[in-house]
Amino acid sequence: MTETLDHLFDRNVNWAHRKAAEDPTFFRRLAEQQAPDYLWIGCSDSRITANDVLGLDPGEVFVHRNIANIVHTSDMNILAVLEFAIEVLRVRHIIVTGHYGCGGVRRAMVEERGALVDHWLQPLSMYYRKHRAAFGAMAGDVQRFDRLCEINVEMQVRRVAATPLVENAWARGAALHLHGWIYGLHDGLLRDVGPHVSSVADRDALPTVDSCAHEATEPASAVRRHAAEAFSASAPDGTDAPCCGPSPPGFGPGTPQR
Ligand SMILES: [Zn+2]
């Protein structure tokens, strides 16, 4: 017997009615055009949906997702998405967003091989093997896993920046900015990992992604940055607190919240 998934259609009807009640012109506006400023390249993980995480409505972010947000320059899917986003939608920002706890990244760290997904993850698994000594020197498995999740973002931003599609956009003077972010499943917050790339010169000035394995980073969420800014602003002498000064309460070294 065919399962019709009526409960999902019912949820759709409720959602459409609710949106129309909140904004009677919502669907008419969307049907006429989409004009997103952002292209989101993220993981297929069901716990992270761009619109929800960014608090944006339909029509405000163009989305491509795959396992572990990998950018293969032979992947017709992502190349077509990039072309449409850049040439037709004229997005201003491309955001590669990885996440901590990514199953695809975890898979790239194990010895087991042979599944199709291992071909997909090959650039990342090769990176991990190449830098096994650097990862081995990290404090523990959680740190190794987190760091590879972050480096994966940095790697994929560089790959986007290397596509002729993006180079052509920059060559004609388009304002196109690339970003690398990472999302915390444990708190729902985004963190800026970088790199930020807005030109061929920016891209060519980046250190190699190999160097990332040797650099400790601690991406901060906006919540944490704002707390640090508030702490600096309240310094008794009115000056900014030194970068090596005391951390705001609850944000010191070893605090699990990033
Ligand atoms: Zn993932």
Short mmCIF file of N, CA and C in Angstrom, two decimals, residues 177-254:
data_model
loop_
_atom_site.label_atom_id
_atom_site.label_comp_id
_atom_site.label_asym_id
_atom_site.label_seq_id
_atom_site.Cartn_x
_atom_site.Cartn_y
_atom_site.Cartn_z
N HIS A 177 31.91 38.28 -2.06
CA HIS A 177 32.69 38.04 -0.84
C HIS A 177 32.48 36.60 -0.37
N LEU A 178 33.58 35.92 -0.09
CA LEU A 178 33.50 34.53 0.36
C LEU A 178 33.77 34.48 1.87
N HIS A 179 33.04 33.63 2.55
CA HIS A 179 33.13 33.52 4.00
C HIS A 179 33.19 32.05 4.41
N GLY A 180 33.84 31.78 5.53
CA GLY A 180 33.86 30.43 6.09
C GLY A 180 33.32 30.45 7.51
N TRP A 181 32.23 29.73 7.73
CA TRP A 181 31.60 29.72 9.04
C TRP A 181 31.46 28.29 9.53
N ILE A 182 31.29 28.15 10.83
CA ILE A 182 31.01 26.83 11.40
C ILE A 182 29.90 26.96 12.44
N TYR A 183 29.07 25.93 12.48
CA TYR A 183 27.86 25.96 13.30
C TYR A 183 27.99 24.95 14.44
N GLY A 184 27.56 25.38 15.61
CA GLY A 184 27.58 24.49 16.78
C GLY A 184 26.23 23.83 16.99
N LEU A 185 26.18 22.52 16.80
CA LEU A 185 24.92 21.81 17.03
C LEU A 185 24.48 21.94 18.49
N HIS A 186 25.45 22.11 19.38
CA HIS A 186 25.15 22.09 20.81
C HIS A 186 24.53 23.40 21.31
N ASP A 187 24.69 24.49 20.53
CA ASP A 187 24.14 25.77 21.01
C ASP A 187 23.43 26.56 19.92
N GLY A 188 23.44 26.06 18.69
CA GLY A 188 22.73 26.74 17.61
C GLY A 188 23.40 28.00 17.10
N LEU A 189 24.67 28.19 17.46
CA LEU A 189 25.34 29.43 17.09
C LEU A 189 26.36 29.23 15.97
N LEU A 190 26.46 30.25 15.12
CA LEU A 190 27.45 30.26 14.04
C LEU A 190 28.72 30.94 14.53
N ARG A 191 29.84 30.47 14.00
CA ARG A 191 31.14 31.07 14.31
C ARG A 191 31.88 31.34 13.01
N ASP A 192 32.61 32.43 13.00
CA ASP A 192 33.39 32.80 11.82
C ASP A 192 34.75 32.10 11.88
N VAL A 193 34.99 31.24 10.92
CA VAL A 193 36.27 30.53 10.86
C VAL A 193 37.21 31.22 9.88
N GLY A 194 36.63 31.83 8.85
CA GLY A 194 37.42 32.38 7.78
C GLY A 194 37.78 31.29 6.78
N PRO A 195 38.54 31.61 5.77
CA PRO A 195 39.06 32.95 5.48
C PRO A 195 38.00 33.83 4.81
N HIS A 196 38.27 35.14 4.84
CA HIS A 196 37.44 36.08 4.09
C HIS A 196 38.17 36.40 2.79
N VAL A 197 37.50 36.20 1.69
CA VAL A 197 38.15 36.38 0.40
C VAL A 197 37.23 37.19 -0.50
N SER A 198 37.75 38.32 -1.01
CA SER A 198 36.93 39.19 -1.86
C SER A 198 37.60 39.51 -3.18
N SER A 199 38.74 38.88 -3.45
CA SER A 199 39.46 39.16 -4.69
C SER A 199 40.50 38.07 -4.92
N VAL A 200 41.03 38.05 -6.14
CA VAL A 200 42.13 37.13 -6.43
C VAL A 200 43.32 37.44 -5.53
N ALA A 201 43.56 38.73 -5.30
CA ALA A 201 44.69 39.13 -4.44
C ALA A 201 44.50 38.58 -3.03
N ASP A 202 43.27 38.69 -2.50
CA ASP A 202 42.98 38.12 -1.17
C ASP A 202 43.30 36.63 -1.16
N ARG A 203 42.81 35.95 -2.18
CA ARG A 203 43.00 34.49 -2.25
C ARG A 203 44.47 34.13 -2.32
N ASP A 204 45.19 34.83 -3.18
CA ASP A 204 46.59 34.48 -3.38
C ASP A 204 47.46 34.85 -2.18
N ALA A 205 46.95 35.73 -1.32
CA ALA A 205 47.70 36.11 -0.12
C ALA A 205 47.47 35.14 1.05
N LEU A 206 46.53 34.22 0.89
CA LEU A 206 46.24 33.29 1.99
C LEU A 206 47.40 32.32 2.19
N PRO A 207 47.67 31.98 3.43
CA PRO A 207 48.60 30.87 3.65
C PRO A 207 47.99 29.58 3.10
N THR A 208 48.82 28.59 2.83
CA THR A 208 48.27 27.34 2.30
C THR A 208 47.40 26.68 3.35
N VAL A 209 46.47 25.88 2.88
CA VAL A 209 45.59 25.20 3.83
C VAL A 209 46.39 24.20 4.65
N ASP A 210 47.54 23.77 4.16
CA ASP A 210 48.39 22.88 4.94
C ASP A 210 48.80 23.52 6.26
N SER A 211 49.01 24.85 6.23
CA SER A 211 49.46 25.52 7.45
C SER A 211 48.38 25.52 8.53
N CYS A 212 47.13 25.33 8.13
CA CYS A 212 46.03 25.37 9.11
C CYS A 212 46.16 24.24 10.14
N ALA A 213 46.77 23.13 9.74
CA ALA A 213 46.88 22.00 10.67
C ALA A 213 47.79 22.33 11.84
N HIS A 214 48.60 23.36 11.69
CA HIS A 214 49.59 23.68 12.72
C HIS A 214 49.21 24.92 13.52
N GLU A 215 48.06 25.51 13.21
CA GLU A 215 47.67 26.75 13.88
C GLU A 215 46.45 26.49 14.75
N ALA A 216 46.59 26.78 16.03
CA ALA A 216 45.45 26.65 16.92
C ALA A 216 44.49 27.81 16.69
N THR A 217 43.22 27.52 16.62
CA THR A 217 42.22 28.58 16.46
C THR A 217 41.11 28.35 17.47
N GLU A 218 40.35 29.38 17.68
CA GLU A 218 39.21 29.26 18.58
C GLU A 218 38.10 30.16 18.03
N PRO A 219 37.39 29.68 17.02
CA PRO A 219 36.34 30.52 16.44
C PRO A 219 35.33 30.95 17.49
N ALA A 220 34.97 32.21 17.45
CA ALA A 220 34.06 32.75 18.47
C ALA A 220 32.69 33.03 17.87
N SER A 221 31.66 32.68 18.60
CA SER A 221 30.30 33.05 18.19
C SER A 221 30.09 34.54 18.45
N ALA A 222 29.06 35.10 17.83
CA ALA A 222 28.75 36.51 18.05
C ALA A 222 28.43 36.76 19.52
N VAL A 223 27.80 35.79 20.18
CA VAL A 223 27.48 35.93 21.60
C VAL A 223 28.75 36.15 22.40
N ARG A 224 29.75 35.35 22.09
CA ARG A 224 31.01 35.46 22.84
C ARG A 224 31.75 36.74 22.47
N ARG A 225 31.74 37.09 21.18
CA ARG A 225 32.42 38.34 20.77
C ARG A 225 31.80 39.53 21.45
N HIS A 226 30.46 39.57 21.51
CA HIS A 226 29.78 40.70 22.14
C HIS A 226 30.11 40.77 23.62
N ALA A 227 30.20 39.60 24.26
CA ALA A 227 30.55 39.59 25.68
C ALA A 227 31.96 40.12 25.88
N ALA A 228 32.88 39.72 24.99
CA ALA A 228 34.26 40.19 25.10
C ALA A 228 34.33 41.70 24.86
N GLU A 229 33.54 42.19 23.90
CA GLU A 229 33.53 43.63 23.62
C GLU A 229 32.98 44.40 24.82
N ALA A 230 31.94 43.87 25.42
CA ALA A 230 31.36 44.54 26.58
C ALA A 230 32.36 44.55 27.73
N PHE A 231 33.11 43.46 27.87
CA PHE A 231 34.12 43.37 28.91
C PHE A 231 35.22 44.40 28.67
N SER A 232 35.65 44.54 27.39
CA SER A 232 36.69 45.51 27.05
C SER A 232 36.21 46.92 27.32
N ALA A 233 34.96 47.19 26.95
CA ALA A 233 34.42 48.54 27.10
C ALA A 233 34.32 48.94 28.56
N SER A 234 34.19 47.95 29.44
CA SER A 234 34.04 48.26 30.86
C SER A 234 35.37 48.23 31.60
N ALA A 235 36.49 48.13 30.84
CA ALA A 235 37.82 48.14 31.50
C ALA A 235 37.96 49.43 32.30
N PRO A 236 38.50 49.37 33.52
CA PRO A 236 38.52 50.53 34.43
C PRO A 236 39.20 51.76 33.85
N ASP A 237 40.27 51.59 33.07
CA ASP A 237 40.98 52.75 32.56
C ASP A 237 40.44 53.24 31.23
N GLY A 238 39.35 52.63 30.79
CA GLY A 238 38.71 53.08 29.56
C GLY A 238 39.38 52.58 28.30
N THR A 239 40.46 51.83 28.44
CA THR A 239 41.14 51.29 27.27
C THR A 239 40.69 49.87 27.02
N ASP A 240 40.97 49.40 25.85
CA ASP A 240 40.64 48.02 25.53
C ASP A 240 41.49 47.09 26.38
N ALA A 241 40.90 46.01 26.83
CA ALA A 241 41.67 45.02 27.56
C ALA A 241 42.66 44.38 26.60
N PRO A 242 43.87 44.07 27.10
CA PRO A 242 44.84 43.43 26.21
C PRO A 242 44.34 42.07 25.75
N CYS A 243 44.84 41.65 24.60
CA CYS A 243 44.33 40.40 24.03
C CYS A 243 44.69 39.22 24.93
N CYS A 244 45.76 39.36 25.72
CA CYS A 244 46.15 38.25 26.57
C CYS A 244 45.63 38.45 28.00
N GLY A 245 44.74 39.40 28.17
CA GLY A 245 44.21 39.69 29.49
C GLY A 245 43.17 38.67 29.91
N PRO A 246 42.56 38.93 31.06
CA PRO A 246 41.60 37.96 31.58
C PRO A 246 40.37 37.85 30.68
N SER A 247 39.83 36.65 30.62
CA SER A 247 38.64 36.43 29.80
C SER A 247 37.41 36.88 30.58
N PRO A 248 36.35 37.24 29.87
CA PRO A 248 35.10 37.56 30.56
C PRO A 248 34.62 36.33 31.32
N PRO A 249 33.87 36.57 32.38
CA PRO A 249 33.40 35.43 33.18
C PRO A 249 32.68 34.42 32.29
N GLY A 250 33.05 33.17 32.48
CA GLY A 250 32.38 32.11 31.74
C GLY A 250 32.95 31.85 30.38
N PHE A 251 34.00 32.59 29.99
CA PHE A 251 34.54 32.42 28.66
C PHE A 251 36.04 32.16 28.70
N GLY A 252 36.53 31.67 29.80
CA GLY A 252 37.95 31.43 29.93
C GLY A 252 38.38 30.17 29.24
N PRO A 253 39.70 29.95 29.22
CA PRO A 253 40.24 28.74 28.60
C PRO A 253 39.59 27.50 29.22
N GLY A 254 39.33 26.55 28.41
CA GLY A 254 38.76 25.31 28.89
C GLY A 254 37.25 25.34 29.00
#
